[in-house]
Amino acid sequence: MLKIDAHHHFWNLNEVAYPWLGPRFEAINRTFEAADLEPILKEVGIARTVVVQAADSYEDTAYMLKVSDTHEWIGAVIGWVNLLDPDETARRLEMYTRHPKFRGIRHLIHNEPDAEWILQPRVIESLKVVAKFGVLFEVPDAYPRHLKQVPTILERVSDLKVVIDHLAKPPIRARQMADWDSQLKAVATSKTTWAKVSGLNTAADHANWAAADLMPYVDFALQCFSADRLMFGSDWPVCLLAGDYRKVFQESAAVLERYSQAEREAIWGKTAARIYNLNIKEGTT
C-alpha cells in the first residue's frame, strides 16, 4: 500500500528564523533536517512526503525548495507568500510555480494577533491570485479561531482549493466535539476542501494518548469528507512534543485499520498523491 506523509516540516536555525520557537517548545527548539527524518521514513515505509512551511518568510520557502531538489522522497513543498500584497503574491507565485515541487502556500494565521487577519480585503484579493494560479491554500491550527472563517473565505474566493491541516486541531484533550464538529462539517460541504489526519497527538493529552482518543475525531472527519478528501500526516518534528514519529504512525494505523481497504488506501496515500500531483509510479510502496 502506498504511504505518503502529507505533512511534516524542516527547520535549520542557522539559515532561517522561526520566531515562534523558543523555551516553550524546548523539545523541538533545534535544527531538524532531511537526514534526521529519512531513516524513519524508510523504517515505516513512507514513499513520499509533503514538507510544509514553518515560518512566514521567503527564506523558509527557499530552504524547503533547496532541500527538495536533492531528495526524491520529498514530493511537494507548501511555501509562503505575502498575502498582504496581492501584486507581490502574483510575482512570487509566478516564480515559485516554475519549481517542479511547489504546490501551494500557507500562512501561520494562528500566530496573528488579529483574529480576523485572514478576512482582510487585501488578503482575500491575494487568495484570489492563489486560486488563479491553481495552487493549494493550507489552513493551520484553525479551531477555534479560524475554522469557522473558512466557509466565508470560500464564499469570497469560490475556486480556492483549501486544505485543513491537523483536522483543525479538535478539542481532543477536553474530550469534546462541539463546536468543532459543526464547523468542520460546514467546511466539508465545499468540494474544494480537503483535510489532514495529522497533528492530533499534540491536540490530545501529551503524556497519555492512544488511538482510542483520536478515533471519534477521525471517524467524524471521514463522515464529512470521505476518504478521498483525507490524508495522513505526521506533523514531524512538532509531533515530538507528545511522543515520536513511530508512535504517531502506529496509532494512526490503529485508527485506520477499522476502515475498508479502499478507505485506508486513500487516506494513507492515494488522496495526497492526487491532490499534490506527486506523479508516483504505479507499484511504489
XYZ file of N, CA, C and O in Angstrom, residues 180-253:
296
model
N -16.446 22.208 17.231
C -15.547 21.761 16.166
C -16.287 20.955 15.118
O -16.068 21.125 13.905
N -17.188 20.077 15.555
C -17.860 19.183 14.608
C -18.725 19.946 13.614
O -18.664 19.705 12.406
N -19.504 20.902 14.093
C -20.372 21.654 13.178
C -19.555 22.523 12.229
O -19.910 22.685 11.051
N -18.458 23.081 12.727
C -17.615 23.924 11.879
C -16.911 23.091 10.805
O -16.816 23.510 9.643
N -16.396 21.926 11.184
C -15.738 21.064 10.201
C -16.728 20.585 9.150
O -16.413 20.550 7.950
N -17.924 20.248 9.585
C -18.953 19.791 8.646
C -19.284 20.882 7.647
O -19.459 20.599 6.441
N -19.342 22.123 8.107
C -19.638 23.240 7.204
C -18.537 23.417 6.169
O -18.814 23.677 4.986
N -17.285 23.241 6.591
C -16.162 23.349 5.654
C -16.220 22.238 4.619
O -15.977 22.462 3.426
N -16.579 21.052 5.057
C -16.560 19.880 4.179
C -17.633 19.929 3.097
O -17.541 19.191 2.109
N -18.630 20.807 3.241
C -19.662 20.886 2.209
C -19.106 21.396 0.889
O -19.671 21.122 -0.169
N -17.992 22.132 0.951
C -17.338 22.568 -0.281
C -16.451 21.446 -0.804
O -15.620 20.904 -0.071
N -16.607 21.124 -2.068
C -15.840 20.030 -2.659
C -14.418 20.449 -3.022
O -13.638 19.630 -3.506
N -14.072 21.709 -2.763
C -12.692 22.146 -2.988
C -11.935 22.223 -1.669
O -10.985 22.980 -1.538
N -12.370 21.440 -0.698
C -11.674 21.366 0.588
C -11.240 19.936 0.872
O -11.931 18.972 0.531
N -10.081 19.824 1.513
C -9.519 18.554 1.941
C -9.013 18.726 3.376
O -8.934 19.861 3.865
N -8.680 17.636 4.030
C -8.204 17.740 5.410
C -7.147 16.678 5.683
O -7.135 15.609 5.061
N -6.278 17.011 6.636
C -5.196 16.105 7.000
C -5.434 15.471 8.369
O -5.731 16.162 9.340
N -5.296 14.156 8.404
C -5.308 13.411 9.656
C -3.884 13.501 10.196
O -3.060 12.606 10.012
N -3.595 14.614 10.804
C -2.223 14.915 11.247
C -2.286 15.801 12.480
O -3.311 16.433 12.764
N -1.195 15.845 13.230
C -1.097 16.752 14.356
C -2.086 16.493 15.470
O -2.299 17.363 16.328
N -2.701 15.324 15.510
C -3.735 15.066 16.510
C -3.148 14.713 17.869
O -3.781 14.946 18.905
N -1.948 14.150 17.895
C -1.365 13.780 19.187
C -1.090 15.001 20.053
O -1.227 14.952 21.277
N -0.730 16.116 19.444
C -0.460 17.315 20.236
C -1.743 18.061 20.599
O -1.707 19.030 21.352
N -2.888 17.612 20.059
C -4.178 18.138 20.500
C -4.756 17.283 21.624
O -5.747 17.669 22.254
N -4.133 16.139 21.870
C -4.561 15.234 22.939
C -3.730 15.478 24.199
O -2.921 16.407 24.253
N -3.921 14.649 25.191
C -3.103 14.699 26.407
C -1.691 14.264 26.030
O -1.461 13.108 25.687
N -0.740 15.167 26.078
C 0.617 14.878 25.605
C 1.229 13.656 26.282
O 1.990 12.906 25.657
N 0.923 13.448 27.533
C 1.571 12.374 28.293
C 0.822 11.051 28.212
O 1.363 10.005 28.586
N -0.408 11.089 27.733
C -1.210 9.869 27.791
C -2.266 9.881 26.683
O -3.404 10.268 26.899
N -1.858 9.459 25.511
C -2.797 9.399 24.397
C -2.569 8.127 23.604
O -1.481 7.552 23.606
N -3.616 7.682 22.935
C -3.539 6.477 22.101
C -4.594 6.580 21.007
O -5.355 7.553 20.934
N -4.656 5.563 20.167
C -5.567 5.579 19.024
C -7.007 5.833 19.446
O -7.746 6.560 18.759
N -7.422 5.267 20.565
C -8.809 5.420 21.008
C -9.192 6.874 21.233
O -10.355 7.256 21.049
N -8.232 7.704 21.617
C -8.512 9.121 21.832
C -8.762 9.849 20.518
O -9.501 10.838 20.472
N -8.144 9.370 19.449
C -8.248 10.035 18.148
C -9.440 9.564 17.333
O -9.938 10.294 16.470
N -9.892 8.340 17.607
C -10.898 7.707 16.751
C -12.169 8.526 16.540
O -12.620 8.671 15.392
N -12.793 9.087 17.580
C -14.054 9.810 17.324
C -13.887 10.972 16.359
O -14.799 11.257 15.566
N -12.740 11.616 16.381
C -12.499 12.791 15.550
C -12.183 12.396 14.106
O -12.663 13.025 13.161
N -11.402 11.335 13.950
C -11.110 10.856 12.598
C -12.367 10.261 11.974
O -12.652 10.478 10.788
N -13.143 9.523 12.766
C -14.391 8.951 12.269
C -15.335 10.049 11.773
O -15.959 9.919 10.717
N -15.446 11.126 12.541
C -16.328 12.215 12.145
C -15.821 12.883 10.870
O -16.606 13.202 9.962
N -14.509 13.080 10.781
C -13.933 13.673 9.570
C -14.201 12.793 8.363
O -14.480 13.300 7.258
N -14.126 11.487 8.540
C -14.409 10.570 7.438
C -15.858 10.716 6.972
O -16.130 10.718 5.768
N -16.775 10.853 7.913
C -18.179 11.056 7.560
C -18.356 12.340 6.755
O -19.158 12.391 5.815
N -17.620 13.371 7.133
C -17.784 14.681 6.493
C -17.126 14.748 5.117
O -17.724 15.249 4.158
N -15.891 14.278 5.034
C -15.099 14.482 3.826
C -15.089 13.284 2.889
O -14.881 13.445 1.690
N -15.224 12.079 3.439
C -14.958 10.810 2.769
C -13.446 10.626 2.670
O -12.677 11.594 2.736
N -13.028 9.403 2.485
C -11.598 9.088 2.472
C -10.872 9.749 1.313
O -9.673 10.042 1.409
N -11.571 10.023 0.233
C -10.951 10.622 -0.952
C -10.548 12.072 -0.731
O -9.917 12.674 -1.602
N -10.897 12.628 0.440
C -10.507 14.003 0.752
C -9.768 14.091 2.083
O -9.652 15.162 2.672
N -9.245 12.956 2.544
C -8.457 12.917 3.781
C -7.073 12.361 3.487
O -6.905 11.493 2.632
N -6.065 12.851 4.253
C -4.669 12.451 4.044
C -3.970 12.281 5.387
O -4.166 13.086 6.303
N -3.127 11.288 5.485
C -2.303 11.098 6.673
C -1.118 12.060 6.668
O -0.525 12.340 5.624
N -0.772 12.564 7.849
C 0.442 13.350 8.020
C 0.993 13.160 9.419
O 0.236 12.937 10.371
N 2.302 13.259 9.556
C 2.933 13.027 10.865
C 3.042 14.292 11.709
O 3.066 14.219 12.935
N 3.160 15.434 11.081
C 3.477 16.714 11.739
C 4.823 16.646 12.459
O 5.034 17.314 13.472
N 5.737 15.863 11.927
C 7.109 15.828 12.457
C 7.806 17.126 12.094
O 7.587 17.663 11.010
N 8.639 17.704 12.948
C 9.010 17.259 14.288
C 8.126 17.795 15.408
O 8.391 17.529 16.587
N 7.055 18.550 15.074
C 6.169 19.050 16.129
C 5.590 17.898 16.931
O 5.366 18.008 18.141
N 5.383 16.752 16.291
C 4.817 15.592 16.978
C 5.677 15.132 18.146
O 5.191 14.437 19.053
N 6.950 15.515 18.157
C 7.847 15.104 19.237
C 7.472 15.724 20.571
O 7.954 15.288 21.630
N 6.606 16.707 20.567
C 6.115 17.289 21.818
C 5.225 16.312 22.581
O 4.985 16.491 23.783
N 4.737 15.282 21.886
C 3.824 14.329 22.524
C 4.051 12.933 21.961
O 3.135 12.279 21.471
N 5.285 12.466 22.023
C 5.611 11.143 21.512
C 6.701 11.216 20.474
O 7.637 11.996 20.594
N 6.595 10.396 19.431
C 7.574 10.423 18.355
C 6.909 9.961 17.063
O 5.721 9.631 17.040
N 7.666 9.969 15.978
C 7.114 9.619 14.672
C 6.526 8.208 14.680
O 5.425 7.980 14.163
N 7.239 7.288 15.273
C 6.797 5.890 15.235
C 5.459 5.724 15.948
O 4.581 4.996 15.476
N 5.291 6.389 17.091
C 4.018 6.264 17.809
C 2.891 6.886 16.999
O 1.794 6.319 16.915
N 3.141 8.037 16.395
C 2.111 8.664 15.562
C 1.714 7.724 14.422
O 0.522 7.523 14.143
N 2.692 7.132 13.789
C 2.432 6.216 12.687
C 1.637 5.002 13.167
O 0.629 4.615 12.556
N 2.070 4.405 14.265
C 1.430 3.186 14.765
C 0.003 3.433 15.240
O -0.907 2.644 14.949
N -0.196 4.515 15.971
C -1.539 4.799 16.478
C -2.469 5.241 15.350
O -3.667 4.940 15.370
N -1.925 5.931 14.369
C -2.727 6.274 13.197
C -3.147 5.009 12.453
O -4.293 4.889 11.989
N -2.226 4.061 12.354
C -2.545 2.783 11.708
C -3.659 2.065 12.453
O -4.554 1.455 11.841
